[in-house]
Amino acid sequence: DSGGPPPLLPIQSTASAMSNEYASFDEPKAATSSSRFSSLFIIASCVLNVILVFGIVVMMRGDNEYQSTELGIPMSMTMRAPMYTIPASTGRYADVSVDAGVKAKTRKAAAKRFKVTATGKVKSKMAGKQHLNTKMSRKNKMRLGGKRIIEDADIPNVQKCLPHQKLK
């Protein structure tokens, strides 16, 4: 009959079950590698906790080296003023200020994008042909494939990026 309750298992006495499962306190248990590992792990964690507490106490003592804020953060970990500042960009190209003792360097990204003609004019690729051009006519895409002459207002920015070129 499958509809009835499951058959009952024989009940063991509590004394015999405990004697089978647990070792008595009188007999020492043989040490295994896992018990050695766990004891080493406990010792290592205790040592690390002592080191951590010692570090916190040293930081909270208030030595000159560690006085930065009320939290006791070392001065080396606090925010300091940057050693140099980056000039803010006013337009498309960054405003590069030339100092007397600094060597003028060509910006490689600009050198790849601009070509200087023999007369000193600057040519660059036209914008608008990278993507979303399936709706354009063939004539419009061909026109955008050519080069354009950079406007006179943008020449100072290009000159700063290409300091060794003679631009007009």
PDB file of N, CA and C in Angstrom, residues 52-53 55-63 65-75 77-79:
ATOM      1  N   LEU A  52      46.796  44.973  13.536  1.00  0.00           N
ATOM      2  CA  LEU A  52      45.799  45.967  13.156  1.00  0.00           C
ATOM      3  C   LEU A  52      45.486  46.903  14.318  1.00  0.00           C
ATOM      4  N   VAL A  53      45.284  46.344  15.498  1.00  0.00           N
ATOM      5  CA  VAL A  53      44.986  47.172  16.671  1.00  0.00           C
ATOM      6  C   VAL A  53      46.175  48.068  16.993  1.00  0.00           C
ATOM      7  N   GLY A  55      48.380  49.252  14.889  1.00  0.00           N
ATOM      8  CA  GLY A  55      48.411  50.320  13.888  1.00  0.00           C
ATOM      9  C   GLY A  55      47.387  51.395  14.169  1.00  0.00           C
ATOM     10  N   ILE A  56      46.202  51.011  14.606  1.00  0.00           N
ATOM     11  CA  ILE A  56      45.163  51.990  14.933  1.00  0.00           C
ATOM     12  C   ILE A  56      45.590  52.828  16.128  1.00  0.00           C
ATOM     13  N   VAL A  57      46.175  52.194  17.126  1.00  0.00           N
ATOM     14  CA  VAL A  57      46.629  52.926  18.319  1.00  0.00           C
ATOM     15  C   VAL A  57      47.716  53.916  17.936  1.00  0.00           C
ATOM     16  N   VAL A  58      48.641  53.522  17.086  1.00  0.00           N
ATOM     17  CA  VAL A  58      49.731  54.417  16.684  1.00  0.00           C
ATOM     18  C   VAL A  58      49.171  55.610  15.915  1.00  0.00           C
ATOM     19  N   MET A  59      48.193  55.373  15.035  1.00  0.00           N
ATOM     20  CA  MET A  59      47.615  56.477  14.270  1.00  0.00           C
ATOM     21  C   MET A  59      46.822  57.429  15.153  1.00  0.00           C
ATOM     22  N   MET A  60      46.195  56.933  16.188  1.00  0.00           N
ATOM     23  CA  MET A  60      45.365  57.766  17.056  1.00  0.00           C
ATOM     24  C   MET A  60      46.173  58.473  18.151  1.00  0.00           C
ATOM     25  N   ARG A  61      47.472  58.143  18.282  1.00  0.00           N
ATOM     26  CA  ARG A  61      48.280  58.729  19.343  1.00  0.00           C
ATOM     27  C   ARG A  61      48.417  60.228  19.192  1.00  0.00           C
ATOM     28  N   GLY A  62      48.565  60.721  17.980  1.00  0.00           N
ATOM     29  CA  GLY A  62      48.677  62.160  17.766  1.00  0.00           C
ATOM     30  C   GLY A  62      50.095  62.623  17.552  1.00  0.00           C
ATOM     31  N   ASP A  63      50.976  61.783  16.991  1.00  0.00           N
ATOM     32  CA  ASP A  63      52.324  62.234  16.659  1.00  0.00           C
ATOM     33  C   ASP A  63      52.229  63.276  15.552  1.00  0.00           C
ATOM     34  N   GLU A  65      53.699  63.363  12.749  1.00  0.00           N
ATOM     35  CA  GLU A  65      53.620  62.729  11.430  1.00  0.00           C
ATOM     36  C   GLU A  65      52.195  62.321  11.095  1.00  0.00           C
ATOM     37  N   TYR A  66      51.423  61.991  12.087  1.00  0.00           N
ATOM     38  CA  TYR A  66      50.092  61.460  11.843  1.00  0.00           C
ATOM     39  C   TYR A  66      48.974  62.467  12.093  1.00  0.00           C
ATOM     40  N   GLN A  67      49.300  63.705  12.462  1.00  0.00           N
ATOM     41  CA  GLN A  67      48.249  64.687  12.718  1.00  0.00           C
ATOM     42  C   GLN A  67      47.823  65.326  11.411  1.00  0.00           C
ATOM     43  N   SER A  68      46.671  64.919  10.893  1.00  0.00           N
ATOM     44  CA  SER A  68      46.151  65.553   9.693  1.00  0.00           C
ATOM     45  C   SER A  68      44.705  65.945   9.875  1.00  0.00           C
ATOM     46  N   THR A  69      43.909  65.046  10.412  1.00  0.00           N
ATOM     47  CA  THR A  69      42.501  65.334  10.638  1.00  0.00           C
ATOM     48  C   THR A  69      42.108  64.752  11.980  1.00  0.00           C
ATOM     49  N   GLU A  70      40.875  64.964  12.326  1.00  0.00           N
ATOM     50  CA  GLU A  70      40.408  64.407  13.593  1.00  0.00           C
ATOM     51  C   GLU A  70      40.284  62.892  13.540  1.00  0.00           C
ATOM     52  N   LEU A  71      40.334  62.302  12.337  1.00  0.00           N
ATOM     53  CA  LEU A  71      40.214  60.849  12.216  1.00  0.00           C
ATOM     54  C   LEU A  71      41.540  60.133  12.421  1.00  0.00           C
ATOM     55  N   GLY A  72      42.647  60.871  12.405  1.00  0.00           N
ATOM     56  CA  GLY A  72      43.947  60.251  12.593  1.00  0.00           C
ATOM     57  C   GLY A  72      44.504  59.629  11.334  1.00  0.00           C
ATOM     58  N   ILE A  73      44.144  60.162  10.165  1.00  0.00           N
ATOM     59  CA  ILE A  73      44.656  59.625   8.902  1.00  0.00           C
ATOM     60  C   ILE A  73      46.049  60.194   8.685  1.00  0.00           C
ATOM     61  N   PRO A  74      47.015  59.377   8.268  1.00  0.00           N
ATOM     62  CA  PRO A  74      48.368  59.900   8.041  1.00  0.00           C
ATOM     63  C   PRO A  74      48.379  60.960   6.951  1.00  0.00           C
ATOM     64  N   MET A  75      49.338  61.882   7.030  1.00  0.00           N
ATOM     65  CA  MET A  75      49.434  62.963   6.056  1.00  0.00           C
ATOM     66  C   MET A  75      49.674  62.430   4.652  1.00  0.00           C
ATOM     67  N   MET A  77      48.314  59.999   3.300  1.00  0.00           N
ATOM     68  CA  MET A  77      47.088  59.485   2.709  1.00  0.00           C
ATOM     69  C   MET A  77      46.057  60.585   2.465  1.00  0.00           C
ATOM     70  N   THR A  78      46.319  61.812   2.891  1.00  0.00           N
ATOM     71  CA  THR A  78      45.356  62.882   2.695  1.00  0.00           C
ATOM     72  C   THR A  78      45.567  63.512   1.334  1.00  0.00           C
ATOM     73  N   MET A  79      44.559  64.255   0.884  1.00  0.00           N
ATOM     74  CA  MET A  79      44.653  64.909  -0.415  1.00  0.00           C
ATOM     75  C   MET A  79      45.550  66.129  -0.307  1.00  0.00           C
TER      76      MET A  79
END
